[in-house]
Short mmCIF file of N, CA and C in Angstrom, two decimals:
data_model
loop_
_atom_site.label_atom_id
_atom_site.label_comp_id
_atom_site.label_asym_id
_atom_site.label_seq_id
_atom_site.Cartn_x
_atom_site.Cartn_y
_atom_site.Cartn_z
N UNK A 1 0.89 -80.75 85.35
CA UNK A 1 2.20 -80.97 84.79
C UNK A 1 2.96 -79.64 84.74
N UNK A 2 4.19 -79.69 85.12
CA UNK A 2 5.00 -78.48 85.09
C UNK A 2 5.47 -78.22 83.66
N UNK A 3 5.68 -76.95 83.32
CA UNK A 3 6.09 -76.58 81.98
C UNK A 3 7.41 -77.20 81.56
N UNK A 4 8.36 -77.38 82.49
CA UNK A 4 9.65 -77.93 82.12
C UNK A 4 9.61 -79.42 81.84
N UNK A 5 8.47 -80.07 82.10
CA UNK A 5 8.33 -81.49 81.83
C UNK A 5 7.45 -81.78 80.62
N UNK A 6 7.01 -80.75 79.92
CA UNK A 6 6.17 -80.93 78.75
C UNK A 6 6.89 -81.77 77.71
N UNK A 7 6.26 -82.82 77.25
CA UNK A 7 6.85 -83.68 76.24
C UNK A 7 7.83 -84.69 76.79
N UNK A 8 8.03 -84.73 78.09
CA UNK A 8 9.01 -85.63 78.68
C UNK A 8 8.71 -87.09 78.36
N UNK A 9 7.49 -87.52 78.54
CA UNK A 9 7.12 -88.90 78.26
C UNK A 9 7.32 -89.21 76.78
N UNK A 10 6.94 -88.29 75.92
CA UNK A 10 7.11 -88.48 74.48
C UNK A 10 8.59 -88.65 74.14
N UNK A 11 9.42 -87.81 74.72
CA UNK A 11 10.86 -87.89 74.46
C UNK A 11 11.44 -89.23 74.90
N UNK A 12 11.03 -89.69 76.09
CA UNK A 12 11.50 -90.97 76.60
C UNK A 12 11.01 -92.13 75.73
N UNK A 13 9.76 -92.05 75.32
CA UNK A 13 9.19 -93.10 74.48
C UNK A 13 9.91 -93.17 73.14
N UNK A 14 10.17 -92.02 72.53
CA UNK A 14 10.87 -92.00 71.25
C UNK A 14 12.30 -92.50 71.39
N UNK A 15 12.97 -92.14 72.47
CA UNK A 15 14.34 -92.61 72.69
C UNK A 15 14.37 -94.13 72.84
N UNK A 16 13.40 -94.68 73.58
CA UNK A 16 13.33 -96.12 73.77
C UNK A 16 13.00 -96.82 72.45
N UNK A 17 12.07 -96.27 71.70
CA UNK A 17 11.70 -96.84 70.40
C UNK A 17 12.91 -96.86 69.47
N UNK A 18 13.66 -95.77 69.44
CA UNK A 18 14.86 -95.69 68.60
C UNK A 18 15.87 -96.76 69.01
N UNK A 19 16.06 -96.93 70.30
CA UNK A 19 16.99 -97.92 70.82
C UNK A 19 16.59 -99.34 70.39
N UNK A 20 15.32 -99.66 70.53
CA UNK A 20 14.83 -101.00 70.18
C UNK A 20 14.97 -101.24 68.68
N UNK A 21 14.61 -100.26 67.86
CA UNK A 21 14.72 -100.42 66.41
C UNK A 21 16.19 -100.59 66.02
N UNK A 22 17.07 -99.80 66.58
CA UNK A 22 18.50 -99.91 66.25
C UNK A 22 19.03 -101.28 66.64
N UNK A 23 18.63 -101.79 67.78
CA UNK A 23 19.06 -103.11 68.23
C UNK A 23 18.59 -104.20 67.27
N UNK A 24 17.32 -104.14 66.87
CA UNK A 24 16.79 -105.15 65.95
C UNK A 24 17.44 -105.04 64.58
N UNK A 25 17.75 -103.83 64.13
CA UNK A 25 18.45 -103.67 62.85
C UNK A 25 19.82 -104.33 62.91
N UNK A 26 20.52 -104.19 64.03
CA UNK A 26 21.83 -104.85 64.18
C UNK A 26 21.67 -106.36 64.16
N UNK A 27 20.66 -106.87 64.86
CA UNK A 27 20.43 -108.31 64.92
C UNK A 27 20.15 -108.90 63.54
N UNK A 28 19.54 -108.12 62.66
CA UNK A 28 19.15 -108.63 61.34
C UNK A 28 20.07 -108.12 60.23
N UNK A 29 21.21 -107.57 60.61
CA UNK A 29 22.16 -107.03 59.62
C UNK A 29 21.51 -106.00 58.71
N UNK A 30 20.59 -105.21 59.26
CA UNK A 30 19.97 -104.13 58.51
C UNK A 30 18.87 -104.53 57.55
N UNK A 31 18.43 -105.77 57.61
CA UNK A 31 17.35 -106.22 56.71
C UNK A 31 16.02 -105.70 57.23
N UNK A 32 15.46 -104.75 56.48
CA UNK A 32 14.24 -104.08 56.93
C UNK A 32 13.05 -105.03 57.06
N UNK A 33 12.85 -105.90 56.09
CA UNK A 33 11.70 -106.80 56.15
C UNK A 33 11.77 -107.71 57.37
N UNK A 34 12.93 -108.25 57.65
CA UNK A 34 13.08 -109.13 58.82
C UNK A 34 12.95 -108.34 60.12
N UNK A 35 13.51 -107.16 60.15
CA UNK A 35 13.39 -106.31 61.34
C UNK A 35 11.94 -105.97 61.61
N UNK A 36 11.22 -105.59 60.57
CA UNK A 36 9.80 -105.25 60.71
C UNK A 36 9.02 -106.46 61.21
N UNK A 37 9.32 -107.63 60.66
CA UNK A 37 8.62 -108.85 61.09
C UNK A 37 8.85 -109.10 62.58
N UNK A 38 10.09 -108.97 63.02
CA UNK A 38 10.41 -109.20 64.44
C UNK A 38 9.76 -108.17 65.35
N UNK A 39 9.58 -106.96 64.86
CA UNK A 39 8.95 -105.91 65.67
C UNK A 39 7.43 -105.93 65.57
N UNK A 40 6.89 -106.68 64.61
CA UNK A 40 5.44 -106.75 64.45
C UNK A 40 4.84 -105.52 63.82
N UNK A 41 5.61 -104.85 62.94
CA UNK A 41 5.13 -103.67 62.23
C UNK A 41 5.38 -103.84 60.74
N UNK A 42 4.76 -103.00 59.95
CA UNK A 42 4.96 -103.08 58.50
C UNK A 42 6.35 -102.55 58.14
N UNK A 43 6.85 -102.98 56.99
CA UNK A 43 8.15 -102.51 56.51
C UNK A 43 8.09 -101.01 56.23
N UNK A 44 6.94 -100.54 55.75
CA UNK A 44 6.78 -99.12 55.46
C UNK A 44 6.87 -98.29 56.74
N UNK A 45 6.22 -98.76 57.81
CA UNK A 45 6.28 -98.04 59.08
C UNK A 45 7.71 -98.07 59.63
N UNK A 46 8.37 -99.20 59.51
CA UNK A 46 9.75 -99.28 59.98
C UNK A 46 10.64 -98.30 59.22
N UNK A 47 10.47 -98.24 57.91
CA UNK A 47 11.28 -97.31 57.12
C UNK A 47 11.02 -95.86 57.55
N UNK A 48 9.76 -95.51 57.78
CA UNK A 48 9.41 -94.17 58.25
C UNK A 48 10.12 -93.87 59.57
N UNK A 49 10.07 -94.82 60.50
CA UNK A 49 10.68 -94.60 61.80
C UNK A 49 12.20 -94.55 61.69
N UNK A 50 12.79 -95.34 60.83
CA UNK A 50 14.24 -95.31 60.63
C UNK A 50 14.67 -93.95 60.08
N UNK A 51 13.91 -93.40 59.17
CA UNK A 51 14.23 -92.08 58.65
C UNK A 51 14.04 -91.01 59.73
N UNK A 52 12.97 -91.13 60.50
CA UNK A 52 12.68 -90.19 61.58
C UNK A 52 13.81 -90.16 62.60
N UNK A 53 14.32 -91.35 62.95
CA UNK A 53 15.37 -91.45 63.96
C UNK A 53 16.78 -91.48 63.36
N UNK A 54 16.85 -91.22 62.06
CA UNK A 54 18.14 -91.17 61.33
C UNK A 54 18.94 -92.45 61.51
N UNK A 55 18.26 -93.59 61.34
CA UNK A 55 18.91 -94.89 61.44
C UNK A 55 19.30 -95.45 60.08
N UNK A 56 18.84 -94.83 59.01
CA UNK A 56 19.19 -95.26 57.65
C UNK A 56 20.07 -94.23 56.99
#
């Protein structure tokens, strides 16, 4: 792996994850419990990711 590509996959994965979470939040009018249910993750994990990606 070249040095200029270090973390590239991680960056792409996080960007895609942020996009999916933001889309589901819009679909559920920001209801965390329903969003978490649709994503198949816990509400606590969703809240952590929302804070990480500055979606809340």
